[in-house]
Amino acid sequence: VDVDQIVLSPDTWFSTAPGAVKNDTTIVPKSPVGPGVTFVRLPYLQQVSATGAVVVWAVREAGSGAVAYQSGSGGPNVVPSTTRLVPASVTGMGFDYYQHEAQLSALTALTSYSYRVAVNSIDGGVTETFRTAPAPGSGTVRFIAFGDSGVGSTEQRQLSSLMTGTSFDFALHTGDVVYGVPGGSVAGGYPQLHSWFFDTYRGWLGSRPVFPAIGNHDEEAASAAPYRDVFVLPRNAANASYPDHVERYYSFDYGPAHFIVLDTELAFRDSLRRQEQVSWLVGD
């Protein structure tokens, strides 16, 4: 047996090998020594369109955040993030963290961009790449759809590996993003979202966005408060009568298709709320 390098990694190579299984010649550079960024959630994409995208990440350190991004023909460009404290008293995760959200705009359709995040001007050490959508009404789209995913099972991680190795533009999640316990019952909150969604699907969340829907187990966690906190979704369902409908249902365009995500929980069970959602749907 001839071993020339052993790689120990909490994020980048946690679930993906850096090289071939046999006869590999890859040498992974040593991480820089010094103050770093402690990720709670690695960068993930939301709301990728033909002209924009949202990059979200969470870290333990307080401070200002930024995203540096560029295409093959231009850049780099740097945009600041909005930052907010998410206390342990809310999440039950045993520590406070800071969520960063950065809006990338004026992008070009059907173009690949690479990006890196930083906090307090300290680079996070992770490079991701994504591709913008075709212009609305044009091109093609390929997406995956899955649901009832979050129980932390071996099968879930096997499916995640298949997703990572599959070519698709984005994912639709049909609800029950996480359950409360491995047996598949009770409400799923922040700890479960951390372990059974963001950790499990880390192989593709940084390069392809997910558009989720609220399931009953998501709803059982404080009216889907953790779900609506960690996901940054289109806000086109905002209305004066029910401001809490924001992010519960929404729509978006991706190339030739228009997608509509509805809420079968709070905004459906009450008759007045249901009518508000139906009226929005008809208008959309």
mmCIF file of C-alpha atoms in Angstrom:
data_model
loop_
_atom_site.group_PDB
_atom_site.id
_atom_site.type_symbol
_atom_site.label_atom_id
_atom_site.label_comp_id
_atom_site.label_asym_id
_atom_site.label_seq_id
_atom_site.Cartn_x
_atom_site.Cartn_y
_atom_site.Cartn_z
ATOM 1 C CA VAL A 1 0.000 0.000 0.000
ATOM 2 C CA ASP A 2 1.389 3.388 -1.014
ATOM 3 C CA VAL A 3 -0.318 6.409 0.578
ATOM 4 C CA ASP A 4 0.863 9.908 -0.292
ATOM 5 C CA GLN A 5 -1.964 12.038 1.171
ATOM 6 C CA ILE A 6 -4.920 11.696 3.526
ATOM 7 C CA VAL A 7 -7.549 14.449 3.329
ATOM 8 C CA LEU A 8 -9.645 15.314 6.378
ATOM 9 C CA SER A 9 -12.389 17.792 5.576
ATOM 10 C CA PRO A 10 -15.494 19.126 7.380
ATOM 11 C CA ASP A 11 -17.060 20.652 4.262
ATOM 12 C CA THR A 12 -15.591 20.668 0.738
ATOM 13 C CA TRP A 13 -14.560 16.982 0.608
ATOM 14 C CA PHE A 14 -16.919 15.703 3.311
ATOM 15 C CA SER A 15 -19.173 13.784 0.929
ATOM 16 C CA THR A 16 -17.319 14.071 -2.405
ATOM 17 C CA ALA A 17 -13.951 12.496 -3.157
ATOM 18 C CA PRO A 18 -11.295 14.976 -4.386
ATOM 19 C CA GLY A 19 -10.130 12.545 -7.037
ATOM 20 C CA ALA A 20 -10.413 9.068 -8.492
ATOM 21 C CA VAL A 21 -11.007 6.054 -6.241
ATOM 22 C CA LYS A 22 -7.985 4.187 -7.659
ATOM 23 C CA ASN A 23 -4.631 5.387 -8.989
ATOM 24 C CA ASP A 24 -5.471 8.965 -8.071
ATOM 25 C CA THR A 25 -2.816 11.640 -8.630
ATOM 26 C CA THR A 26 -4.760 14.562 -7.135
ATOM 27 C CA ILE A 27 -2.971 16.603 -4.473
ATOM 28 C CA VAL A 28 -5.310 18.845 -2.481
ATOM 29 C CA PRO A 29 -3.670 22.136 -1.420
ATOM 30 C CA LYS A 30 -3.280 22.662 2.299
ATOM 31 C CA SER A 31 -5.772 25.126 3.772
ATOM 32 C CA PRO A 32 -4.303 28.516 4.721
ATOM 33 C CA VAL A 33 -3.345 28.965 8.351
ATOM 34 C CA GLY A 34 -4.921 31.839 10.283
ATOM 35 C CA PRO A 35 -8.312 33.213 11.273
ATOM 36 C CA GLY A 36 -11.073 31.647 9.238
ATOM 37 C CA VAL A 37 -14.788 31.510 8.768
ATOM 38 C CA THR A 38 -16.804 28.977 10.749
ATOM 39 C CA PHE A 39 -19.672 27.909 8.514
ATOM 40 C CA VAL A 40 -22.980 26.822 9.982
ATOM 41 C CA ARG A 41 -24.396 26.514 6.460
ATOM 42 C CA LEU A 42 -22.166 26.580 3.421
ATOM 43 C CA PRO A 43 -23.188 28.963 0.599
ATOM 44 C CA TYR A 44 -26.392 27.921 -1.150
ATOM 45 C CA LEU A 45 -28.344 29.373 -4.050
ATOM 46 C CA GLN A 46 -31.857 30.765 -4.089
ATOM 47 C CA GLN A 47 -33.989 32.361 -6.805
ATOM 48 C CA VAL A 48 -31.646 31.881 -9.754
ATOM 49 C CA SER A 49 -33.163 33.545 -12.820
ATOM 50 C CA ALA A 50 -31.947 34.800 -16.182
ATOM 51 C CA THR A 51 -30.635 38.012 -14.639
ATOM 52 C CA GLY A 52 -30.108 37.367 -10.926
ATOM 53 C CA ALA A 53 -29.466 35.025 -8.028
ATOM 54 C CA VAL A 54 -29.430 35.087 -4.230
ATOM 55 C CA VAL A 55 -26.484 33.622 -2.319
ATOM 56 C CA VAL A 56 -27.163 32.643 1.306
ATOM 57 C CA TRP A 57 -24.779 31.369 3.978
ATOM 58 C CA ALA A 58 -24.508 31.265 7.756
ATOM 59 C CA VAL A 59 -21.460 31.583 10.014
ATOM 60 C CA ARG A 60 -20.618 31.757 13.703
ATOM 61 C CA GLU A 61 -18.600 34.993 13.460
ATOM 62 C CA ALA A 62 -20.255 38.424 13.600
ATOM 63 C CA GLY A 63 -19.406 40.931 10.890
ATOM 64 C CA SER A 64 -20.131 42.155 7.398
ATOM 65 C CA GLY A 65 -20.348 39.734 4.501
ATOM 66 C CA ALA A 66 -19.776 39.950 0.758
ATOM 67 C CA VAL A 67 -19.876 37.837 -2.375
ATOM 68 C CA ALA A 68 -17.272 38.135 -5.127
ATOM 69 C CA TYR A 69 -18.485 36.730 -8.438
ATOM 70 C CA GLN A 70 -17.446 36.718 -12.059
ATOM 71 C CA SER A 71 -18.155 35.169 -15.417
ATOM 72 C CA GLY A 72 -15.567 33.921 -17.857
ATOM 73 C CA SER A 73 -15.592 37.260 -19.661
ATOM 74 C CA GLY A 74 -15.848 39.800 -16.848
ATOM 75 C CA GLY A 75 -15.421 40.676 -13.210
ATOM 76 C CA PRO A 76 -14.803 40.141 -10.474
ATOM 77 C CA ASN A 77 -17.753 41.981 -8.987
ATOM 78 C CA VAL A 78 -18.326 42.315 -5.238
ATOM 79 C CA VAL A 79 -21.710 42.817 -3.570
ATOM 80 C CA PRO A 80 -22.344 43.160 0.182
ATOM 81 C CA SER A 81 -24.755 40.925 2.026
ATOM 82 C CA THR A 82 -27.497 41.764 4.472
ATOM 83 C CA THR A 83 -26.710 40.161 7.810
ATOM 84 C CA ARG A 84 -28.844 39.249 10.791
ATOM 85 C CA LEU A 85 -28.307 37.466 14.060
ATOM 86 C CA VAL A 86 -30.156 34.177 14.560
ATOM 87 C CA PRO A 87 -29.964 33.416 18.311
ATOM 88 C CA ALA A 88 -29.710 29.995 19.895
ATOM 89 C CA SER A 89 -32.860 30.774 21.874
ATOM 90 C CA VAL A 90 -34.765 30.679 18.573
ATOM 91 C CA THR A 91 -33.048 27.749 16.848
ATOM 92 C CA GLY A 92 -32.348 25.422 19.766
ATOM 93 C CA MET A 93 -28.969 24.640 18.184
ATOM 94 C CA GLY A 94 -26.860 25.630 21.197
ATOM 95 C CA PHE A 95 -25.091 28.604 19.580
ATOM 96 C CA ASP A 96 -25.872 31.919 17.898
ATOM 97 C CA TYR A 97 -25.122 32.384 14.230
ATOM 98 C CA TYR A 98 -25.340 35.060 11.541
ATOM 99 C CA GLN A 99 -27.203 34.561 8.279
ATOM 100 C CA HIS A 100 -25.968 36.425 5.206
ATOM 101 C CA GLU A 101 -28.002 37.034 2.062
ATOM 102 C CA ALA A 102 -26.522 38.656 -1.044
ATOM 103 C CA GLN A 103 -28.475 39.657 -4.154
ATOM 104 C CA LEU A 104 -26.612 39.251 -7.433
ATOM 105 C CA SER A 105 -28.223 41.313 -10.201
ATOM 106 C CA ALA A 106 -27.671 42.432 -13.794
ATOM 107 C CA LEU A 107 -26.463 38.961 -14.738
ATOM 108 C CA THR A 108 -26.506 37.619 -18.294
ATOM 109 C CA ALA A 109 -28.826 34.774 -19.292
ATOM 110 C CA LEU A 110 -27.346 31.320 -19.903
ATOM 111 C CA THR A 111 -24.001 32.320 -18.437
ATOM 112 C CA SER A 112 -21.795 30.498 -15.916
ATOM 113 C CA TYR A 113 -20.579 32.448 -12.885
ATOM 114 C CA SER A 114 -18.166 31.480 -10.142
ATOM 115 C CA TYR A 115 -18.453 32.996 -6.674
ATOM 116 C CA ARG A 116 -16.813 33.084 -3.255
ATOM 117 C CA VAL A 117 -18.146 34.442 0.032
ATOM 118 C CA ALA A 118 -16.295 36.357 2.727
ATOM 119 C CA VAL A 119 -16.990 37.638 6.240
ATOM 120 C CA ASN A 120 -15.030 40.580 7.661
ATOM 121 C CA SER A 121 -12.930 40.428 4.471
ATOM 122 C CA ILE A 122 -11.869 36.877 5.383
ATOM 123 C CA ASP A 123 -12.393 34.552 2.439
ATOM 124 C CA GLY A 124 -14.581 31.538 3.214
ATOM 125 C CA GLY A 125 -12.334 29.239 1.190
ATOM 126 C CA VAL A 126 -15.129 27.816 -0.966
ATOM 127 C CA THR A 127 -15.588 28.423 -4.712
ATOM 128 C CA GLU A 128 -18.918 27.540 -6.301
ATOM 129 C CA THR A 129 -20.218 27.872 -9.860
ATOM 130 C CA PHE A 130 -23.749 28.302 -11.174
ATOM 131 C CA ARG A 131 -25.432 28.980 -14.506
ATOM 132 C CA THR A 132 -28.189 31.519 -15.042
ATOM 133 C CA ALA A 133 -31.526 30.569 -16.584
ATOM 134 C CA PRO A 134 -32.537 31.169 -20.188
ATOM 135 C CA ALA A 135 -34.476 34.349 -20.857
ATOM 136 C CA PRO A 136 -38.165 33.905 -19.918
ATOM 137 C CA GLY A 137 -40.066 32.149 -22.681
ATOM 138 C CA SER A 138 -36.989 30.670 -24.332
ATOM 139 C CA GLY A 139 -34.582 27.764 -24.120
ATOM 140 C CA THR A 140 -35.051 24.547 -22.195
ATOM 141 C CA VAL A 141 -35.216 23.546 -18.535
ATOM 142 C CA ARG A 142 -34.390 20.358 -16.652
ATOM 143 C CA PHE A 143 -35.252 20.016 -12.985
ATOM 144 C CA ILE A 144 -35.580 17.329 -10.346
ATOM 145 C CA ALA A 145 -38.519 17.038 -7.943
ATOM 146 C CA PHE A 146 -38.529 15.257 -4.607
ATOM 147 C CA GLY A 147 -40.274 15.449 -1.236
ATOM 148 C CA ASP A 148 -40.633 13.953 2.248
ATOM 149 C CA SER A 149 -36.858 13.844 2.300
ATOM 150 C CA GLY A 150 -35.722 14.708 5.772
ATOM 151 C CA VAL A 151 -35.157 11.745 8.070
ATOM 152 C CA GLY A 152 -31.358 11.535 7.913
ATOM 153 C CA SER A 153 -31.389 8.015 6.487
ATOM 154 C CA THR A 154 -28.716 6.156 4.555
ATOM 155 C CA GLU A 155 -31.071 6.057 1.576
ATOM 156 C CA GLN A 156 -31.427 9.837 1.681
ATOM 157 C CA ARG A 157 -27.667 10.298 1.424
ATOM 158 C CA GLN A 158 -27.515 7.778 -1.411
ATOM 159 C CA LEU A 159 -30.135 9.771 -3.300
ATOM 160 C CA SER A 160 -28.201 12.954 -2.556
ATOM 161 C CA SER A 161 -25.123 11.451 -4.199
ATOM 162 C CA LEU A 162 -27.193 10.592 -7.270
ATOM 163 C CA MET A 163 -28.506 14.169 -7.380
ATOM 164 C CA THR A 164 -24.992 15.584 -7.116
ATOM 165 C CA GLY A 165 -23.914 13.531 -10.119
ATOM 166 C CA THR A 166 -26.978 14.444 -12.196
ATOM 167 C CA SER A 167 -27.253 17.357 -14.614
ATOM 168 C CA PHE A 168 -30.187 19.617 -13.722
ATOM 169 C CA ASP A 169 -30.966 23.333 -13.502
ATOM 170 C CA PHE A 170 -32.772 23.443 -10.156
ATOM 171 C CA ALA A 171 -34.713 21.312 -7.688
ATOM 172 C CA LEU A 172 -38.344 21.470 -6.624
ATOM 173 C CA HIS A 173 -39.081 20.204 -3.128
ATOM 174 C CA THR A 174 -42.722 19.207 -2.703
ATOM 175 C CA GLY A 175 -42.886 19.563 1.091
ATOM 176 C CA ASP A 176 -41.900 17.974 4.404
ATOM 177 C CA VAL A 177 -38.355 19.149 3.898
ATOM 178 C CA VAL A 178 -37.449 17.625 7.268
ATOM 179 C CA TYR A 179 -39.172 15.585 9.933
ATOM 180 C CA GLY A 180 -38.578 15.911 13.648
ATOM 181 C CA VAL A 181 -37.197 12.417 14.289
ATOM 182 C CA PRO A 182 -35.628 9.680 12.138
ATOM 183 C CA GLY A 183 -38.830 7.631 12.288
ATOM 184 C CA GLY A 184 -40.562 10.270 10.154
ATOM 185 C CA SER A 185 -42.905 12.146 12.467
ATOM 186 C CA VAL A 186 -43.417 15.423 14.393
ATOM 187 C CA ALA A 187 -42.194 18.872 13.435
ATOM 188 C CA GLY A 188 -38.871 19.511 11.751
ATOM 189 C CA GLY A 189 -37.024 22.608 13.018
ATOM 190 C CA TYR A 190 -33.643 24.303 12.694
ATOM 191 C CA PRO A 191 -31.461 21.383 13.892
ATOM 192 C CA GLN A 192 -33.133 18.998 11.462
ATOM 193 C CA LEU A 193 -32.887 21.476 8.577
ATOM 194 C CA HIS A 194 -29.199 21.853 9.385
ATOM 195 C CA SER A 195 -28.416 18.125 9.515
ATOM 196 C CA TRP A 196 -30.961 16.548 7.217
ATOM 197 C CA PHE A 197 -31.173 19.110 4.448
ATOM 198 C CA PHE A 198 -28.247 21.524 4.195
ATOM 199 C CA ASP A 199 -25.644 19.025 5.334
ATOM 200 C CA THR A 200 -27.123 16.169 3.319
ATOM 201 C CA TYR A 201 -27.453 18.078 0.020
ATOM 202 C CA ARG A 202 -24.307 20.184 0.358
ATOM 203 C CA GLY A 203 -22.962 18.544 -2.812
ATOM 204 C CA TRP A 204 -25.273 20.574 -5.086
ATOM 205 C CA LEU A 205 -26.936 23.373 -3.089
ATOM 206 C CA GLY A 206 -24.063 25.749 -3.827
ATOM 207 C CA SER A 207 -24.366 25.350 -7.587
ATOM 208 C CA ARG A 208 -28.095 24.796 -8.172
ATOM 209 C CA PRO A 209 -31.040 26.412 -6.401
ATOM 210 C CA VAL A 210 -33.935 24.712 -4.650
ATOM 211 C CA PHE A 211 -37.530 25.963 -4.684
ATOM 212 C CA PRO A 212 -39.427 24.324 -1.789
ATOM 213 C CA ALA A 213 -43.066 24.039 -0.722
ATOM 214 C CA ILE A 214 -44.382 23.847 2.839
ATOM 215 C CA GLY A 215 -45.406 20.407 4.069
ATOM 216 C CA ASN A 216 -47.388 19.648 7.200
ATOM 217 C CA HIS A 217 -44.256 18.710 9.176
ATOM 218 C CA ASP A 218 -42.620 21.991 8.135
ATOM 219 C CA GLU A 219 -45.771 23.825 9.187
ATOM 220 C CA GLU A 220 -45.845 22.158 12.608
ATOM 221 C CA ALA A 221 -42.603 23.933 13.504
ATOM 222 C CA ALA A 222 -43.977 27.335 14.628
ATOM 223 C CA SER A 223 -46.088 27.810 11.474
ATOM 224 C CA ALA A 224 -43.103 27.000 9.263
ATOM 225 C CA ALA A 225 -40.976 29.744 10.866
ATOM 226 C CA PRO A 226 -37.659 27.832 10.510
ATOM 227 C CA TYR A 227 -38.490 26.940 6.890
ATOM 228 C CA ARG A 228 -39.346 30.560 6.018
ATOM 229 C CA ASP A 229 -36.214 31.753 7.806
ATOM 230 C CA VAL A 230 -33.579 29.598 6.116
ATOM 231 C CA PHE A 231 -35.090 29.703 2.616
ATOM 232 C CA VAL A 232 -35.134 33.027 0.762
ATOM 233 C CA LEU A 233 -38.083 32.708 -1.594
ATOM 234 C CA PRO A 234 -39.922 35.000 -4.038
ATOM 235 C CA ARG A 235 -42.147 37.472 -2.208
ATOM 236 C CA ASN A 236 -44.729 38.002 -4.943
ATOM 237 C CA ALA A 237 -47.587 36.743 -2.730
ATOM 238 C CA ALA A 238 -47.261 39.684 -0.318
ATOM 239 C CA ASN A 239 -50.578 41.352 0.459
ATOM 240 C CA ALA A 240 -51.950 43.811 2.990
ATOM 241 C CA SER A 241 -54.637 41.481 4.344
ATOM 242 C CA TYR A 242 -52.278 38.630 5.207
ATOM 243 C CA PRO A 243 -48.661 39.808 5.306
ATOM 244 C CA ASP A 244 -47.668 36.423 6.782
ATOM 245 C CA HIS A 245 -48.481 34.802 3.440
ATOM 246 C CA VAL A 246 -45.113 36.015 2.118
ATOM 247 C CA GLU A 247 -42.971 33.013 1.070
ATOM 248 C CA ARG A 248 -45.823 30.602 1.813
ATOM 249 C CA TYR A 249 -46.783 30.523 -1.869
ATOM 250 C CA TYR A 250 -45.060 32.087 -4.857
ATOM 251 C CA SER A 251 -44.285 31.752 -8.550
ATOM 252 C CA PHE A 252 -41.244 32.103 -10.765
ATOM 253 C CA ASP A 253 -40.144 31.814 -14.384
ATOM 254 C CA TYR A 254 -37.368 29.572 -15.612
ATOM 255 C CA GLY A 255 -36.760 29.625 -19.343
ATOM 256 C CA PRO A 256 -39.868 28.379 -21.184
ATOM 257 C CA ALA A 257 -41.805 27.425 -18.021
ATOM 258 C CA HIS A 258 -43.752 29.275 -15.340
ATOM 259 C CA PHE A 259 -43.819 27.514 -11.941
ATOM 260 C CA ILE A 260 -46.354 28.040 -9.172
ATOM 261 C CA VAL A 261 -45.812 26.814 -5.608
ATOM 262 C CA LEU A 262 -48.924 26.731 -3.405
ATOM 263 C CA ASP A 263 -49.471 26.392 0.332
ATOM 264 C CA THR A 264 -51.815 23.625 1.531
ATOM 265 C CA GLU A 265 -51.317 24.552 5.190
ATOM 266 C CA LEU A 266 -52.081 27.915 6.876
ATOM 267 C CA ALA A 267 -53.052 29.739 3.677
ATOM 268 C CA PHE A 268 -55.421 26.932 2.658
ATOM 269 C CA ARG A 269 -57.099 25.613 5.795
ATOM 270 C CA ASP A 270 -58.728 28.918 6.733
ATOM 271 C CA SER A 271 -61.442 29.807 4.214
ATOM 272 C CA LEU A 272 -60.599 33.523 4.042
ATOM 273 C CA ARG A 273 -56.900 32.851 3.661
ATOM 274 C CA ARG A 274 -57.666 30.221 1.056
ATOM 275 C CA GLN A 275 -59.666 32.721 -0.986
ATOM 276 C CA GLU A 276 -56.760 35.164 -0.807
ATOM 277 C CA GLN A 277 -54.436 32.484 -2.160
ATOM 278 C CA VAL A 278 -56.907 31.449 -4.878
ATOM 279 C CA SER A 279 -57.346 35.079 -5.953
ATOM 280 C CA TRP A 280 -53.578 35.452 -6.158
ATOM 281 C CA LEU A 281 -53.372 32.232 -8.172
ATOM 282 C CA VAL A 282 -56.007 33.394 -10.645
ATOM 283 C CA GLY A 283 -54.175 36.706 -11.043
ATOM 284 C CA ASP A 284 -50.860 34.968 -11.525
#
